[in-house]
Coordinates of C-alpha atoms and ligand atoms in Angstrom, one line a residue:
X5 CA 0.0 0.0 0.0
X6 CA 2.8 2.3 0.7
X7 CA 1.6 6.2 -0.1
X8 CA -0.6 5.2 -2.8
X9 CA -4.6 5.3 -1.5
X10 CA -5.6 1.6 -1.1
X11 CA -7.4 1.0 -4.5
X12 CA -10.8 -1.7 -4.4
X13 CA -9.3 -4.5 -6.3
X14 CA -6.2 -4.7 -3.9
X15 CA -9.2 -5.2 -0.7
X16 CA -10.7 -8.0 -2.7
X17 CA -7.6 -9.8 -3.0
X18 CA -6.4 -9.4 0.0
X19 CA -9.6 -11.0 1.7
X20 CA -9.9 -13.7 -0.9
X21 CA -6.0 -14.4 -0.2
X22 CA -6.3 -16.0 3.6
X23 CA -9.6 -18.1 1.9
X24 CA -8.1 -19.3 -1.2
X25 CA -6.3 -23.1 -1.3
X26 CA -4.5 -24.7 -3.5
X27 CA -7.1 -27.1 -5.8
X28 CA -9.9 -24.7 -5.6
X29 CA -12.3 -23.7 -8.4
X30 CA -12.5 -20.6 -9.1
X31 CA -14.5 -18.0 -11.2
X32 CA -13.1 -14.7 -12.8
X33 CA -16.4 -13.0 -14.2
X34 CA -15.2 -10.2 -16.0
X35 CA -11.9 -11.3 -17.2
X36 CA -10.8 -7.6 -18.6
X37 CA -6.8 -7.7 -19.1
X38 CA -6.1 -10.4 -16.7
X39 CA -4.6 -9.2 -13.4
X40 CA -7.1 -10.6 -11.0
X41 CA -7.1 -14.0 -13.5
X42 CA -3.9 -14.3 -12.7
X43 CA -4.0 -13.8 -9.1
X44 CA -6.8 -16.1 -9.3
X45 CA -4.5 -19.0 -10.6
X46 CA -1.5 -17.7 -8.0
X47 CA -3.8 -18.2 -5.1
X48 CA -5.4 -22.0 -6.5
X49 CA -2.0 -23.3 -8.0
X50 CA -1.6 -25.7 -10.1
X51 CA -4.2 -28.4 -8.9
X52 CA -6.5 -25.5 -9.1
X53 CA -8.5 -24.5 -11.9
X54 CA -9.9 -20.9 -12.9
X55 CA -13.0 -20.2 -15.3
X56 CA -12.7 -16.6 -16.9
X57 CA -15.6 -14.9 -18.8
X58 CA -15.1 -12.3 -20.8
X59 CA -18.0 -10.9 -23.9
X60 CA -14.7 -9.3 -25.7
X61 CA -12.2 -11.4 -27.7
X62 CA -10.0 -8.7 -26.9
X63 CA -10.2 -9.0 -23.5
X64 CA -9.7 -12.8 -23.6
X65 CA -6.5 -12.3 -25.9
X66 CA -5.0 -10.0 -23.3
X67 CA -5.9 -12.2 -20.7
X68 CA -4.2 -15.3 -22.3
X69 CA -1.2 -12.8 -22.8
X70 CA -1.0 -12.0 -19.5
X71 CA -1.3 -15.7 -18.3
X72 CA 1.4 -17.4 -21.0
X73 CA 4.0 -14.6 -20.0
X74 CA 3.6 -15.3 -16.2
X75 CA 3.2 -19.6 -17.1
X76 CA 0.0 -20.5 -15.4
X77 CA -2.1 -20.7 -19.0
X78 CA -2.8 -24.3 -18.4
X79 CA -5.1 -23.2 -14.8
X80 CA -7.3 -21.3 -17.0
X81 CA -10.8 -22.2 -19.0
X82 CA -10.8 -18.6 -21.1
X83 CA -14.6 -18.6 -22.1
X84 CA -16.2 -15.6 -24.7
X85 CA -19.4 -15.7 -23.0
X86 CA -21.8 -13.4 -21.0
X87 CA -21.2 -14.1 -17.3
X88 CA -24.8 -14.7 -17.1
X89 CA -24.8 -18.1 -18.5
X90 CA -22.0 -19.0 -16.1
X91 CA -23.9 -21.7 -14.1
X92 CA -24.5 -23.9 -17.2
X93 CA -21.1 -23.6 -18.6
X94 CA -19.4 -24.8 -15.3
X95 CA -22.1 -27.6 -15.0
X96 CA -20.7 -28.7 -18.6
X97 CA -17.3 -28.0 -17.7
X98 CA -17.9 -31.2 -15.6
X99 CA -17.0 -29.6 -11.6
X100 CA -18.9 -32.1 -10.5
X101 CA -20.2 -31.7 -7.0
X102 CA -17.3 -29.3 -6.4
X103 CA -18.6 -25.9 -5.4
X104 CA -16.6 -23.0 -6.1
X105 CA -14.4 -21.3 -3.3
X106 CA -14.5 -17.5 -5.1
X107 CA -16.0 -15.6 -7.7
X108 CA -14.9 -12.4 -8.8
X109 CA -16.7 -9.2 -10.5
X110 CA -15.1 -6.5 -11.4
X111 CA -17.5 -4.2 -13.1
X112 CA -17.6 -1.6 -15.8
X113 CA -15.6 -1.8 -19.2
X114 CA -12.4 -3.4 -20.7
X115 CA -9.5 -1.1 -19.5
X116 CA -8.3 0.5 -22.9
X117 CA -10.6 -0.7 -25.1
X118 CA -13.8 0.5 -26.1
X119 CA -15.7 2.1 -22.9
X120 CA -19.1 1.7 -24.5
X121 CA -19.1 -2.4 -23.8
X122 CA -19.7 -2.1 -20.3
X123 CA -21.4 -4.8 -17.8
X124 CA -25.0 -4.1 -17.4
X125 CA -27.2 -3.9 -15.1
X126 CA -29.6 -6.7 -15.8
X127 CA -26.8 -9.1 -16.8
X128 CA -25.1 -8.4 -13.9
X129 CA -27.9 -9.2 -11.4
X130 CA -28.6 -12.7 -13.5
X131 CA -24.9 -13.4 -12.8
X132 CA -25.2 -13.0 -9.1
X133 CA -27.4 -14.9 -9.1
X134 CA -26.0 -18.2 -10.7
X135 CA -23.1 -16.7 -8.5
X136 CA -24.8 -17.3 -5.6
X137 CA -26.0 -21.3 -6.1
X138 CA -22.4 -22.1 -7.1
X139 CA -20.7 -20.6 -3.8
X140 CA -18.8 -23.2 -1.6
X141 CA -19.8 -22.7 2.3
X142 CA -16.8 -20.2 3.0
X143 CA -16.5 -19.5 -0.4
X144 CA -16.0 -15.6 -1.2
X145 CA -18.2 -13.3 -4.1
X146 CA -16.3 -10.0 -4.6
X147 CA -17.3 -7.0 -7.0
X148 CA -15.5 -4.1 -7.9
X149 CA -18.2 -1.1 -8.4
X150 CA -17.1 2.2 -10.6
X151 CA -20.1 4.4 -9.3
X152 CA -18.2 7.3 -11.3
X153 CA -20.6 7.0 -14.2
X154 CA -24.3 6.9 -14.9
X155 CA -24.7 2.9 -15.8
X156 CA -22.2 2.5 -13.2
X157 CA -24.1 4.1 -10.9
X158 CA -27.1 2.5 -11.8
X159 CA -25.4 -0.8 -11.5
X160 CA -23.7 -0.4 -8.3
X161 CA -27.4 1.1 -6.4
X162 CA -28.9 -2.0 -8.1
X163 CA -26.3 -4.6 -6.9
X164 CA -26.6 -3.2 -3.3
X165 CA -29.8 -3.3 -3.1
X166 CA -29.9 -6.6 -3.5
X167 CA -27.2 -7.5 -1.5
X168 CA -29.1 -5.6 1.6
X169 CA -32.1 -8.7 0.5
X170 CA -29.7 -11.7 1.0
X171 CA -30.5 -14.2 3.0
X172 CA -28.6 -16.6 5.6
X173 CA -26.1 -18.2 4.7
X174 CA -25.0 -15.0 2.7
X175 CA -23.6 -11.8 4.5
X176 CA -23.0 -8.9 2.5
X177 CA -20.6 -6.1 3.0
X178 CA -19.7 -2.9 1.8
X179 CA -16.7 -1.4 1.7
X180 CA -16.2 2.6 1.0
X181 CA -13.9 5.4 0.8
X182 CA -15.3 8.2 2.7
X183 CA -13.5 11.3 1.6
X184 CA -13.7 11.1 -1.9
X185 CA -16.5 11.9 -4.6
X186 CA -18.2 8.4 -6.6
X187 CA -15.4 6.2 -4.9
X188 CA -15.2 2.7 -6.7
X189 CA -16.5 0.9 -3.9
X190 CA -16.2 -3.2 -2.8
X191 CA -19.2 -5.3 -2.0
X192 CA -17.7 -9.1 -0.3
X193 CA -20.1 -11.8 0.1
X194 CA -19.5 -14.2 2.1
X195 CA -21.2 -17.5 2.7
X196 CA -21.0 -18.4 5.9
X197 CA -22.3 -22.4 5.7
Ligands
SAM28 C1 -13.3 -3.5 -15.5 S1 -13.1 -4.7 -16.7 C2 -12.4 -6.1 -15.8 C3 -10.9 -5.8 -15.4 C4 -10.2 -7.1 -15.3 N1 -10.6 -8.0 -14.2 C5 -8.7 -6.9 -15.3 O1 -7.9 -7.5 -14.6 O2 -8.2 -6.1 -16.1 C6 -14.7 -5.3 -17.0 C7 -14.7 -6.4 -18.1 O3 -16.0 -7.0 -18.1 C8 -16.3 -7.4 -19.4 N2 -17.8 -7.6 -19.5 C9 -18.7 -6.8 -19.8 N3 -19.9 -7.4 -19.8 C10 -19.7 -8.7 -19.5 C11 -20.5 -9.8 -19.4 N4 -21.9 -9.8 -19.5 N5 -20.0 -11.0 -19.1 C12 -18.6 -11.1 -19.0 N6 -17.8 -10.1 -19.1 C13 -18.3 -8.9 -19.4 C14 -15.8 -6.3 -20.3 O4 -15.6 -6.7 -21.6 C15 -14.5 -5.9 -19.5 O5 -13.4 -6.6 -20.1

């Protein structure tokens, strides 16, 4: 952390780090350029194994950049698909009755690229959902929100509000800096059993 202000992907990892085991499952939903794939696969190791969904091809080809250059490629199911549909694609993927330990969201657009393909709202929430049935009992859901701009906004009120509804086993939190205007901000999930 240093001098630099702690940013919201750094918290996510470092709850999901203490959590995370080597031969875990694991879910990045928004693949983007690959940094929290790859921390994904550092945290599961070899025995793990990491599903990332991206909608961008671009996306996906920086991600499989970033994972060759850094040797964990093999850990890593890259799949060009809406994060909605990730419940049937790990059911096909054959995880068996293996839930997964951690999912990841980390909202908005593809850093560089074109800042109109953004997650959406209603996507979003059918991805929590499927998020939700596929959680391990100490398993982790984390998402990154960019509140900064209006779908962002929109996306972030929507995802808290629903978070507020959960229900044992899940415990939401929020996480927020409080001197700054439209702070990204980190909702954690946890389930507890
Ligand atoms: C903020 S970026 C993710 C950053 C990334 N984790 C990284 O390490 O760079 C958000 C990503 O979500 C992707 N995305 C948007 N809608 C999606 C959807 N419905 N399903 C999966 N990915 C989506 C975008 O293409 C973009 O690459």
């Amino acid at each position: 952390m240093k001098n630099k202000p702690l940013r919201v992907t750094e918290l996510a990892w470092n709850f999901l780090r203490p959590v995370l085991e080597c031969g875990d499952i694991v879910v990045d939903a928004t693949a983007g350029t690959g940094q929290e794939t790859l921390f994904l696969c550092q945290c599961v190791g070899e025995t793990g194994r990491v599903f990332a969904f991206d909608i961008q091809a671009a996306a996906l080809q920086h991600t499989k950049d970033t994972l060759e250059k850094s040797g964990c490629a093999d850990q890593v199911t890259l799949i060009q698909q809406s994060h909605e549909l990730m419940v049937t694609t790990l059911k096909a993927a054959a995880i068996g009755e293996q839930a997964v330990k951690a999912i990841m969201f980390n909202l908005g657009y593809f850093p560089g690229g074109d800042q109109t393909i953004t997650t959406q709202l209603e996507t979003t929430m059918v991805a929590l959902e499927g998020a939700l049935s596929l959680l391990a009992p100490g398993g982790l859901i984390t998402l990154c929100l960019y509140p900064g701009h209006p779908s962002g906004c929109a996306e972030a009120q929507a995802v808290i509000r629903w978070c507020e509804a959960l229900e044992s086993p899940f415990v939401a939190h929020h996480f927020r800096t409080l001197n700054r205007q439209a702070p990204p901000t980190l909702v954690m999930i946890q389930r507890t059993r």
